[in-house]
Amino acid sequence: MNTLRILGLDDDNHDPSFRCENGTVFKTPKELVEFLANPHDYQAEIRMFAIVDDWEGGLADYEEEEVNSMFDYMIGYGRLPENMIGDLVFELFWNSANRQWW
């Protein structure tokens, strides 16, 4: 069975947004639940990244302004920062996902 990775993105101010590794963005938890409630032939793996927590892995190598720009891109409110690849940004946040209970 295939796995679809879905990354929750918590700005600690609004409801979390969710981004699939294929680029689909869900602005609310309700949108994500409605999506997952439809029949599908894959397993969903969900992690949560909180911008206010410490960043781990490769994401820790970036300056705060760069991480904030990448975060805005991930939640669908900003452009992909120059010299960045969307798949790489997803991987950086996925590997730094730091909230197990949300």
mmCIF file of C-alpha atoms in Angstrom:
data_model
loop_
_atom_site.group_PDB
_atom_site.id
_atom_site.type_symbol
_atom_site.label_atom_id
_atom_site.label_comp_id
_atom_site.label_asym_id
_atom_site.label_seq_id
_atom_site.Cartn_x
_atom_site.Cartn_y
_atom_site.Cartn_z
ATOM 1 C CA MET A 1 0.000 0.000 0.000
ATOM 2 C CA ASN A 2 1.318 3.446 -0.906
ATOM 3 C CA THR A 3 1.796 6.099 1.751
ATOM 4 C CA LEU A 4 0.827 9.761 1.395
ATOM 5 C CA ARG A 5 2.777 12.014 3.737
ATOM 6 C CA ILE A 6 0.805 14.935 5.127
ATOM 7 C CA LEU A 7 2.532 17.611 7.150
ATOM 8 C CA GLY A 8 0.636 19.697 9.675
ATOM 9 C CA LEU A 9 1.933 23.246 9.973
ATOM 10 C CA ASP A 10 1.234 25.090 13.219
ATOM 11 C CA ASP A 11 2.046 28.811 13.445
ATOM 12 C CA ASP A 12 0.889 28.847 17.114
ATOM 13 C CA ASN A 13 -1.638 31.561 16.258
ATOM 14 C CA HIS A 14 -4.211 30.005 13.895
ATOM 15 C CA ASP A 15 -5.633 26.562 13.265
ATOM 16 C CA PRO A 16 -2.972 24.391 11.645
ATOM 17 C CA SER A 17 -2.780 24.036 7.878
ATOM 18 C CA PHE A 18 -1.803 20.778 6.215
ATOM 19 C CA ARG A 19 0.310 20.131 3.118
ATOM 20 C CA CYS A 20 0.608 16.855 1.259
ATOM 21 C CA GLU A 21 3.937 15.919 -0.243
ATOM 22 C CA ASN A 22 2.289 16.324 -3.669
ATOM 23 C CA GLY A 23 1.691 20.029 -2.949
ATOM 24 C CA THR A 24 -1.997 19.900 -1.999
ATOM 25 C CA VAL A 25 -2.728 22.359 0.817
ATOM 26 C CA PHE A 26 -5.606 22.125 3.288
ATOM 27 C CA LYS A 27 -6.171 25.449 5.042
ATOM 28 C CA THR A 28 -8.186 23.929 7.907
ATOM 29 C CA PRO A 29 -8.329 20.658 9.813
ATOM 30 C CA LYS A 30 -11.918 20.270 8.530
ATOM 31 C CA GLU A 31 -10.684 20.279 4.917
ATOM 32 C CA LEU A 32 -8.148 17.577 5.774
ATOM 33 C CA VAL A 33 -10.732 15.398 7.530
ATOM 34 C CA GLU A 34 -13.104 15.716 4.569
ATOM 35 C CA PHE A 35 -10.275 14.683 2.228
ATOM 36 C CA LEU A 36 -9.314 11.694 4.353
ATOM 37 C CA ALA A 37 -12.960 10.641 4.703
ATOM 38 C CA ASN A 38 -13.137 9.925 0.964
ATOM 39 C CA PRO A 39 -12.243 6.424 -0.224
ATOM 40 C CA HIS A 40 -8.555 6.075 -1.028
ATOM 41 C CA ASP A 41 -6.049 3.317 -1.725
ATOM 42 C CA TYR A 42 -3.157 4.613 0.342
ATOM 43 C CA GLN A 43 -2.185 5.030 3.942
ATOM 44 C CA ALA A 44 -1.731 8.550 5.286
ATOM 45 C CA GLU A 45 1.214 9.359 7.531
ATOM 46 C CA ILE A 46 0.747 12.652 9.331
ATOM 47 C CA ARG A 47 3.309 14.664 11.243
ATOM 48 C CA MET A 48 3.043 18.092 12.833
ATOM 49 C CA PHE A 49 5.581 20.893 12.588
ATOM 50 C CA ALA A 50 5.301 23.831 14.987
ATOM 51 C CA ILE A 51 7.174 26.967 13.946
ATOM 52 C CA VAL A 52 7.632 27.971 17.613
ATOM 53 C CA ASP A 53 9.497 24.797 18.577
ATOM 54 C CA ASP A 54 13.195 24.131 17.986
ATOM 55 C CA TRP A 55 14.068 23.188 14.418
ATOM 56 C CA GLU A 56 15.895 19.951 13.847
ATOM 57 C CA GLY A 57 17.877 18.353 11.059
ATOM 58 C CA GLY A 58 18.721 20.346 7.956
ATOM 59 C CA LEU A 59 16.181 23.056 8.784
ATOM 60 C CA ALA A 60 18.373 24.150 11.710
ATOM 61 C CA ASP A 61 21.019 25.227 9.166
ATOM 62 C CA TYR A 62 18.803 28.073 7.895
ATOM 63 C CA GLU A 63 18.318 31.560 9.300
ATOM 64 C CA GLU A 64 15.002 32.397 10.975
ATOM 65 C CA GLU A 65 13.913 34.664 8.103
ATOM 66 C CA GLU A 66 14.548 31.874 5.576
ATOM 67 C CA VAL A 67 12.586 29.350 7.648
ATOM 68 C CA ASN A 68 9.707 31.801 7.997
ATOM 69 C CA SER A 69 9.644 32.310 4.208
ATOM 70 C CA MET A 70 9.664 28.571 3.623
ATOM 71 C CA PHE A 71 6.891 28.138 6.215
ATOM 72 C CA ASP A 72 4.746 30.756 4.442
ATOM 73 C CA TYR A 73 5.268 28.873 1.182
ATOM 74 C CA MET A 74 4.326 25.585 2.834
ATOM 75 C CA ILE A 75 1.024 26.944 4.159
ATOM 76 C CA GLY A 76 0.193 28.429 0.771
ATOM 77 C CA TYR A 77 0.642 32.125 1.586
ATOM 78 C CA GLY A 78 4.018 32.823 0.072
ATOM 79 C CA ARG A 79 6.213 32.093 -2.893
ATOM 80 C CA LEU A 80 8.878 29.469 -2.961
ATOM 81 C CA PRO A 81 12.092 31.214 -1.840
ATOM 82 C CA GLU A 82 14.695 31.716 -4.563
ATOM 83 C CA ASN A 83 17.139 28.864 -5.076
ATOM 84 C CA MET A 84 14.816 26.443 -3.266
ATOM 85 C CA ILE A 85 13.005 23.383 -4.611
ATOM 86 C CA GLY A 86 9.520 22.613 -3.307
ATOM 87 C CA ASP A 87 10.314 18.945 -2.655
ATOM 88 C CA LEU A 88 13.392 19.931 -0.631
ATOM 89 C CA VAL A 89 11.397 22.387 1.484
ATOM 90 C CA PHE A 90 8.819 19.685 2.249
ATOM 91 C CA GLU A 91 11.611 17.259 3.246
ATOM 92 C CA LEU A 92 13.264 19.854 5.499
ATOM 93 C CA PHE A 93 10.028 20.455 7.392
ATOM 94 C CA TRP A 94 9.051 16.766 7.393
ATOM 95 C CA ASN A 95 12.380 15.785 8.947
ATOM 96 C CA SER A 96 12.029 18.532 11.536
ATOM 97 C CA ALA A 97 8.413 17.767 12.438
ATOM 98 C CA ASN A 98 8.466 18.069 16.180
ATOM 99 C CA ARG A 99 4.986 17.684 17.628
ATOM 100 C CA GLN A 100 3.708 14.213 18.296
ATOM 101 C CA TRP A 101 0.585 15.258 20.220
ATOM 102 C CA TRP A 102 -1.606 17.992 18.802
#
